[in-house]
CSV table of C-alpha atoms in Angstrom, one decimal:
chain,number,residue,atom,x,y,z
A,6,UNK,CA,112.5,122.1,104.7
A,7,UNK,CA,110.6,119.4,106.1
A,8,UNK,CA,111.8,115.6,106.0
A,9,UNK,CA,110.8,112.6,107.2
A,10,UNK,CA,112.6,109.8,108.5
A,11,UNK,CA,112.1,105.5,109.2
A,12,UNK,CA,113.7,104.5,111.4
A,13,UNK,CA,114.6,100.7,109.4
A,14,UNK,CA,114.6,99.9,106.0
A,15,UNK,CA,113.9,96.4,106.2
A,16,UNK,CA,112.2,94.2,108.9
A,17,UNK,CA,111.8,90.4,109.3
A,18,UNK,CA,109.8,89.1,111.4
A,19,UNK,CA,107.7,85.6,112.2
A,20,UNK,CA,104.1,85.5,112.2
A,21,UNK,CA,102.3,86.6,115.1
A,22,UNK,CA,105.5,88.9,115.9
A,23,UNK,CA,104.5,92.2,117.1
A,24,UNK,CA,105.7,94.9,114.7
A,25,UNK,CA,106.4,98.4,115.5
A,26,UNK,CA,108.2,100.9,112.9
A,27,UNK,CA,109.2,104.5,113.5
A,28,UNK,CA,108.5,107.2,111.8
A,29,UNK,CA,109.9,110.6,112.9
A,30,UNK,CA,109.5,114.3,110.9
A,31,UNK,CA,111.0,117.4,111.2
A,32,UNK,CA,108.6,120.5,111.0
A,33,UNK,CA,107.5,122.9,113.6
A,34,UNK,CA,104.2,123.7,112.7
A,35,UNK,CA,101.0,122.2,112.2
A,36,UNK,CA,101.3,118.5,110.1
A,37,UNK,CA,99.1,115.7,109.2
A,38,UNK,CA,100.4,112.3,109.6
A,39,UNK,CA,100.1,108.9,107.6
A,40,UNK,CA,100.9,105.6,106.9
A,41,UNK,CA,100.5,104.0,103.5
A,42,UNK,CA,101.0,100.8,102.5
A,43,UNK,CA,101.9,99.1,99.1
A,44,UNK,CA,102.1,95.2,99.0
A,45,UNK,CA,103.9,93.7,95.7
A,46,UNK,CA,102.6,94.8,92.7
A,47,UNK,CA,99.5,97.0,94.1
A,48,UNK,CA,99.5,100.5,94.7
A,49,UNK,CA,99.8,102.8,97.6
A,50,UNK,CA,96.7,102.4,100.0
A,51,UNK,CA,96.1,104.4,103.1
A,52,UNK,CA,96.7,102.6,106.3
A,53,UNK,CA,95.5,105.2,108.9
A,54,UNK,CA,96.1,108.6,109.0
A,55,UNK,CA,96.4,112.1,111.7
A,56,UNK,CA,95.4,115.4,111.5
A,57,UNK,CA,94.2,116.0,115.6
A,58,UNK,CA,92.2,114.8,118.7
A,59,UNK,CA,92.9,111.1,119.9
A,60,UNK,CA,97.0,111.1,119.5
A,61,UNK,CA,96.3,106.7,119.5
A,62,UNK,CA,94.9,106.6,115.7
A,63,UNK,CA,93.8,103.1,114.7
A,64,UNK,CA,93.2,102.2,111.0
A,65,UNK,CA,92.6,99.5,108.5
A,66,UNK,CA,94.1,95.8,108.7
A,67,UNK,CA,94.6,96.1,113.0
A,68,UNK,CA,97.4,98.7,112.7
A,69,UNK,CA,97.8,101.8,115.1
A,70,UNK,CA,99.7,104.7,115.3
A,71,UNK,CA,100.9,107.1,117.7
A,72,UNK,CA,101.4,110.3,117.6
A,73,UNK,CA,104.1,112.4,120.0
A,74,UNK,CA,104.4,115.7,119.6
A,75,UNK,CA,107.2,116.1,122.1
A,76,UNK,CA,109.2,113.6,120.0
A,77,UNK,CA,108.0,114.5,116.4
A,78,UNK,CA,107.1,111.2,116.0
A,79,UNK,CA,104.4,109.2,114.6
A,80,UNK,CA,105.4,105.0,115.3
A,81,UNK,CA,103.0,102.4,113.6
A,82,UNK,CA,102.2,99.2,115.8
A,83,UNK,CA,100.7,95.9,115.2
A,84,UNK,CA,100.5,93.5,117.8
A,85,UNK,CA,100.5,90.2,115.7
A,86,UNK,CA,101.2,90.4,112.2
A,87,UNK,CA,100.2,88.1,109.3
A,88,UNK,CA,102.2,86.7,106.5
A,89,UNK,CA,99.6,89.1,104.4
A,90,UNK,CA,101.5,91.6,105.9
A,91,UNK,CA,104.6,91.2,103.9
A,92,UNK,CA,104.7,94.9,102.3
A,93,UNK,CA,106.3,98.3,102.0
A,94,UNK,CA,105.4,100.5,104.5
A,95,UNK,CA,105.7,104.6,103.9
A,96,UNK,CA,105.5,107.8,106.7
A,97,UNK,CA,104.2,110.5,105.0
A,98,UNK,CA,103.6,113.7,106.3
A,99,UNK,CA,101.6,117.3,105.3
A,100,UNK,CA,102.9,120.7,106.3
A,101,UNK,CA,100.3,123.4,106.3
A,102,UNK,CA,100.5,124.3,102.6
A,103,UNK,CA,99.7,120.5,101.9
A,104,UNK,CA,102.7,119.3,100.6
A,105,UNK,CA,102.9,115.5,101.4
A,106,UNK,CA,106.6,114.4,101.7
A,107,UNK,CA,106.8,110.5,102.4
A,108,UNK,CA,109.5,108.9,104.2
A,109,UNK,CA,112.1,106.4,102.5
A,110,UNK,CA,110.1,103.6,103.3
A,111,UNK,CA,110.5,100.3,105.3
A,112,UNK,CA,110.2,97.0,103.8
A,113,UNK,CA,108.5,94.2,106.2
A,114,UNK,CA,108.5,90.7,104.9
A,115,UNK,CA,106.7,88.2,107.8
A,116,UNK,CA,107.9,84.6,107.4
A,117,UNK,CA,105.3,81.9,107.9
B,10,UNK,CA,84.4,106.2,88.9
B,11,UNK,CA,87.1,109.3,89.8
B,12,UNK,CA,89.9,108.4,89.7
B,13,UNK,CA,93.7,109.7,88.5
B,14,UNK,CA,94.2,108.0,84.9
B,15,UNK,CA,98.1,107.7,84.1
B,16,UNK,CA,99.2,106.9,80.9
B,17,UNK,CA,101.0,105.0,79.3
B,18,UNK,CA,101.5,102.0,82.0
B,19,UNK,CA,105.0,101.0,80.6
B,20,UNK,CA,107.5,103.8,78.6
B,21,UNK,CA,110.6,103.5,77.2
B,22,UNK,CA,113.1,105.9,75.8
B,23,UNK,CA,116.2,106.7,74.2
B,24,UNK,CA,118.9,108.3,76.0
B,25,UNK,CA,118.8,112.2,74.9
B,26,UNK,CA,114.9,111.9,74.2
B,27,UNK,CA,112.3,113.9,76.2
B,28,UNK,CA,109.6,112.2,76.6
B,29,UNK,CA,106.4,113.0,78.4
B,30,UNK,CA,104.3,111.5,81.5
B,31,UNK,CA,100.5,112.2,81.4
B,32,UNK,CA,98.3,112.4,84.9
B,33,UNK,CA,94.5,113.3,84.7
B,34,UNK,CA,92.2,113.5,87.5
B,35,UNK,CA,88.4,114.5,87.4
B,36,UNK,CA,88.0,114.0,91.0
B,37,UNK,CA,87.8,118.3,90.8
B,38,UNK,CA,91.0,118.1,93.0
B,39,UNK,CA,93.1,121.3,93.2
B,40,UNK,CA,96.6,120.4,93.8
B,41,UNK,CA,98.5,117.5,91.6
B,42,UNK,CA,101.8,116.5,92.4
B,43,UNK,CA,104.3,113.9,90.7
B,44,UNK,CA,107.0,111.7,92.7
B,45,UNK,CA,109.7,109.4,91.8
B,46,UNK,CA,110.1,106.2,93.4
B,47,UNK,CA,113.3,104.4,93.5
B,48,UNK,CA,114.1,101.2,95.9
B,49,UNK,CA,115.2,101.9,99.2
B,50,UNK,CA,114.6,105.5,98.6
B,51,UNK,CA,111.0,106.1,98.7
B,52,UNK,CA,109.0,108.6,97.2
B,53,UNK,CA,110.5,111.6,96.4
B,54,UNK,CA,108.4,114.9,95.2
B,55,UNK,CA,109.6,116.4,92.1
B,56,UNK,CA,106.9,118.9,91.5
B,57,UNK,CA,103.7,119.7,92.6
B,58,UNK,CA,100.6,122.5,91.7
B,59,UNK,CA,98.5,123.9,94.2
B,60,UNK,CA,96.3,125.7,91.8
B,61,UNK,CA,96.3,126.1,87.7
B,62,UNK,CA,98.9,127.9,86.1
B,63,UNK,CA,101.0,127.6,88.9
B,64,UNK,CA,103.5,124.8,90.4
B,65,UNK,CA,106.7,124.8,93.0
B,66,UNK,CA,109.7,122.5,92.4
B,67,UNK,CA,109.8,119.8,94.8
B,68,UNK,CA,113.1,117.9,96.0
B,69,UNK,CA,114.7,116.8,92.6
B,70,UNK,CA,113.2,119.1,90.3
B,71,UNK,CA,116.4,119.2,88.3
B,72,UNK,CA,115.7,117.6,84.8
B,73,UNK,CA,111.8,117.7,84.9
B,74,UNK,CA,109.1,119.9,83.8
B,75,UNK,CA,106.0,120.5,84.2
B,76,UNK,CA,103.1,122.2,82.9
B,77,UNK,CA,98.9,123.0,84.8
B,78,UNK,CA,97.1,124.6,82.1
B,79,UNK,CA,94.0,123.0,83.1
B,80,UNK,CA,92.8,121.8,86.7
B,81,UNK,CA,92.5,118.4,85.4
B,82,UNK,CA,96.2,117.7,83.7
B,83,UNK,CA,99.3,118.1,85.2
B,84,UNK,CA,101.7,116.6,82.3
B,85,UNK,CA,106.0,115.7,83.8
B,86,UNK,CA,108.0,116.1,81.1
B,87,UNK,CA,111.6,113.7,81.7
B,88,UNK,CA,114.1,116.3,79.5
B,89,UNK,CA,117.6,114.6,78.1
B,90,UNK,CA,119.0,116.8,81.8
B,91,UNK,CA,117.7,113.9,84.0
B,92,UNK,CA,120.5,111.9,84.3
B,93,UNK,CA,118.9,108.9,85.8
B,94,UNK,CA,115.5,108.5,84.5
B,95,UNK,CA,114.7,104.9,85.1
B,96,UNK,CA,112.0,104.6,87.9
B,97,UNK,CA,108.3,104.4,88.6
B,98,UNK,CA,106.6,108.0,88.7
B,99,UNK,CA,103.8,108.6,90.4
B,100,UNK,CA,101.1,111.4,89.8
B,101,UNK,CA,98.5,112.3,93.0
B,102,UNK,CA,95.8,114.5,93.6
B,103,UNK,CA,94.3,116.2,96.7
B,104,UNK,CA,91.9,118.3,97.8
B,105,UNK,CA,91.6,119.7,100.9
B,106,UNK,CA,87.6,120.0,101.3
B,107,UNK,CA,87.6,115.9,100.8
B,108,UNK,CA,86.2,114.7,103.8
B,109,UNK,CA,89.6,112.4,104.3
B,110,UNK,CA,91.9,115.0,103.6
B,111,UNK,CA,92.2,112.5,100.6
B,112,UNK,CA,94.9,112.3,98.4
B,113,UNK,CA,94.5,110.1,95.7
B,114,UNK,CA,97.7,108.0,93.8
B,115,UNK,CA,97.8,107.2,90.3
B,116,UNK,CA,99.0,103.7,88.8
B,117,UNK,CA,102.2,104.7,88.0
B,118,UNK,CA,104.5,105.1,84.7
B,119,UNK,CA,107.2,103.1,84.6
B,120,UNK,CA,110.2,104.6,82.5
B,121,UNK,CA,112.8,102.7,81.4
B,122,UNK,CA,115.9,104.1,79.4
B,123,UNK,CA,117.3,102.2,76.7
């Protein structure tokens, strides 16, 4: 069965502190990769997302990810965070049936 | 607007009550799935339906149930088995001919066991 794993439950950092949070899965085949986000209170929303071409995806908000297939890992970066960042941030990943299976989740909370 | 509609917002129960989660879509999606999420652990998938009149257990099945008798509704039923009910479910949608691969969340039930 497929899993996915983050790397750190909780992260604090200082505005303007790069952030980078791993994300690695464990399936053989074909996947699709995401990040979603939820801030306090709201619901999930789709940060960026993977399913080929350019391994460097970029998506909403300045985040990035990267996907390495060699390493089963798909890390999400952003060079200078914002105290608007403070959220919880979820891996997810598709195997080729569709099934998404999320990640436990790492919380971020940026300090002004 | 599509959209998932999941109702009610806020549920609680009696211990040794079933009680019933409703997720509708009419975004047309085939597959539905429902996942628990707890703090610290994430979402977790309890089941999920690729196609009506059929669904697959996810990873803690044990003490749900579920029904697809129409592409639109995929109802969780919380039976008096689950042991720990108390958390936020949440219902999603997908289809795979959506331009974004898009999956689509609900707002979320919260159960609470009194």
């Amino acid at each position: 069965a497929q899993s996915v794993s983050q790397h750190n439950h909780h992260v604090i950092l200082s505005e303007a502190a790069s952030l980078e949070l791993g994300c690695n899965y464990s399936y053989g085949g074909t996947v699709n990769l995401f990040w979603y986000v939820q801030y306090p209170g709201q619901h999930l929303q789709l940060l960026l997302k993977y399913f080929s071409g350019d391994p460097l995806v970029k998506g909403i908000k300045g985040f990035e990810a990267e996907f390495i297939k060699s390493k089963f890992s798909f890390n999400l970066r952003k060079p200078s965070v914002q105290w608007s960042d403070t959220a919880e941030y979820f891996c997810a990943v598709t195997d080729s049936w569709g099934k998404l299976q999320f990640g436990a989740g790492t919380q971020v909370v940026v300090t002004p | 607007d599509g959209g998932i509609t999941q109702s009610p917002k806020y549920l609680f129960r009696k211990e040794g009550q079933n009680v019933t989660l409703s997720c509708e879509q009419n975004l047309n999606h085939d597959a539905m799935y429902w996942y628990r999420q707890d703090p610290g652990q994430g979402l977790r998938l309890i089941y999920y339906s690729q196609i009506v009149n059929d669904f697959q257990k996810g990873d803690i099945a044990e003490g749900y149930s579920v029904s697809r008798e129409k592409k639109e509704s995929f109802p969780l039923t919380v039976t008096s088995a689950q042991k720990n009910p108390t958390a936020f479910y949440l219902c999603a949608s997908h289809s795979e001919g959506s331009s974004n691969y898009g999956y689509t969340f609900g707002s979320g039930t919260r159960l609470t066991v009194v």
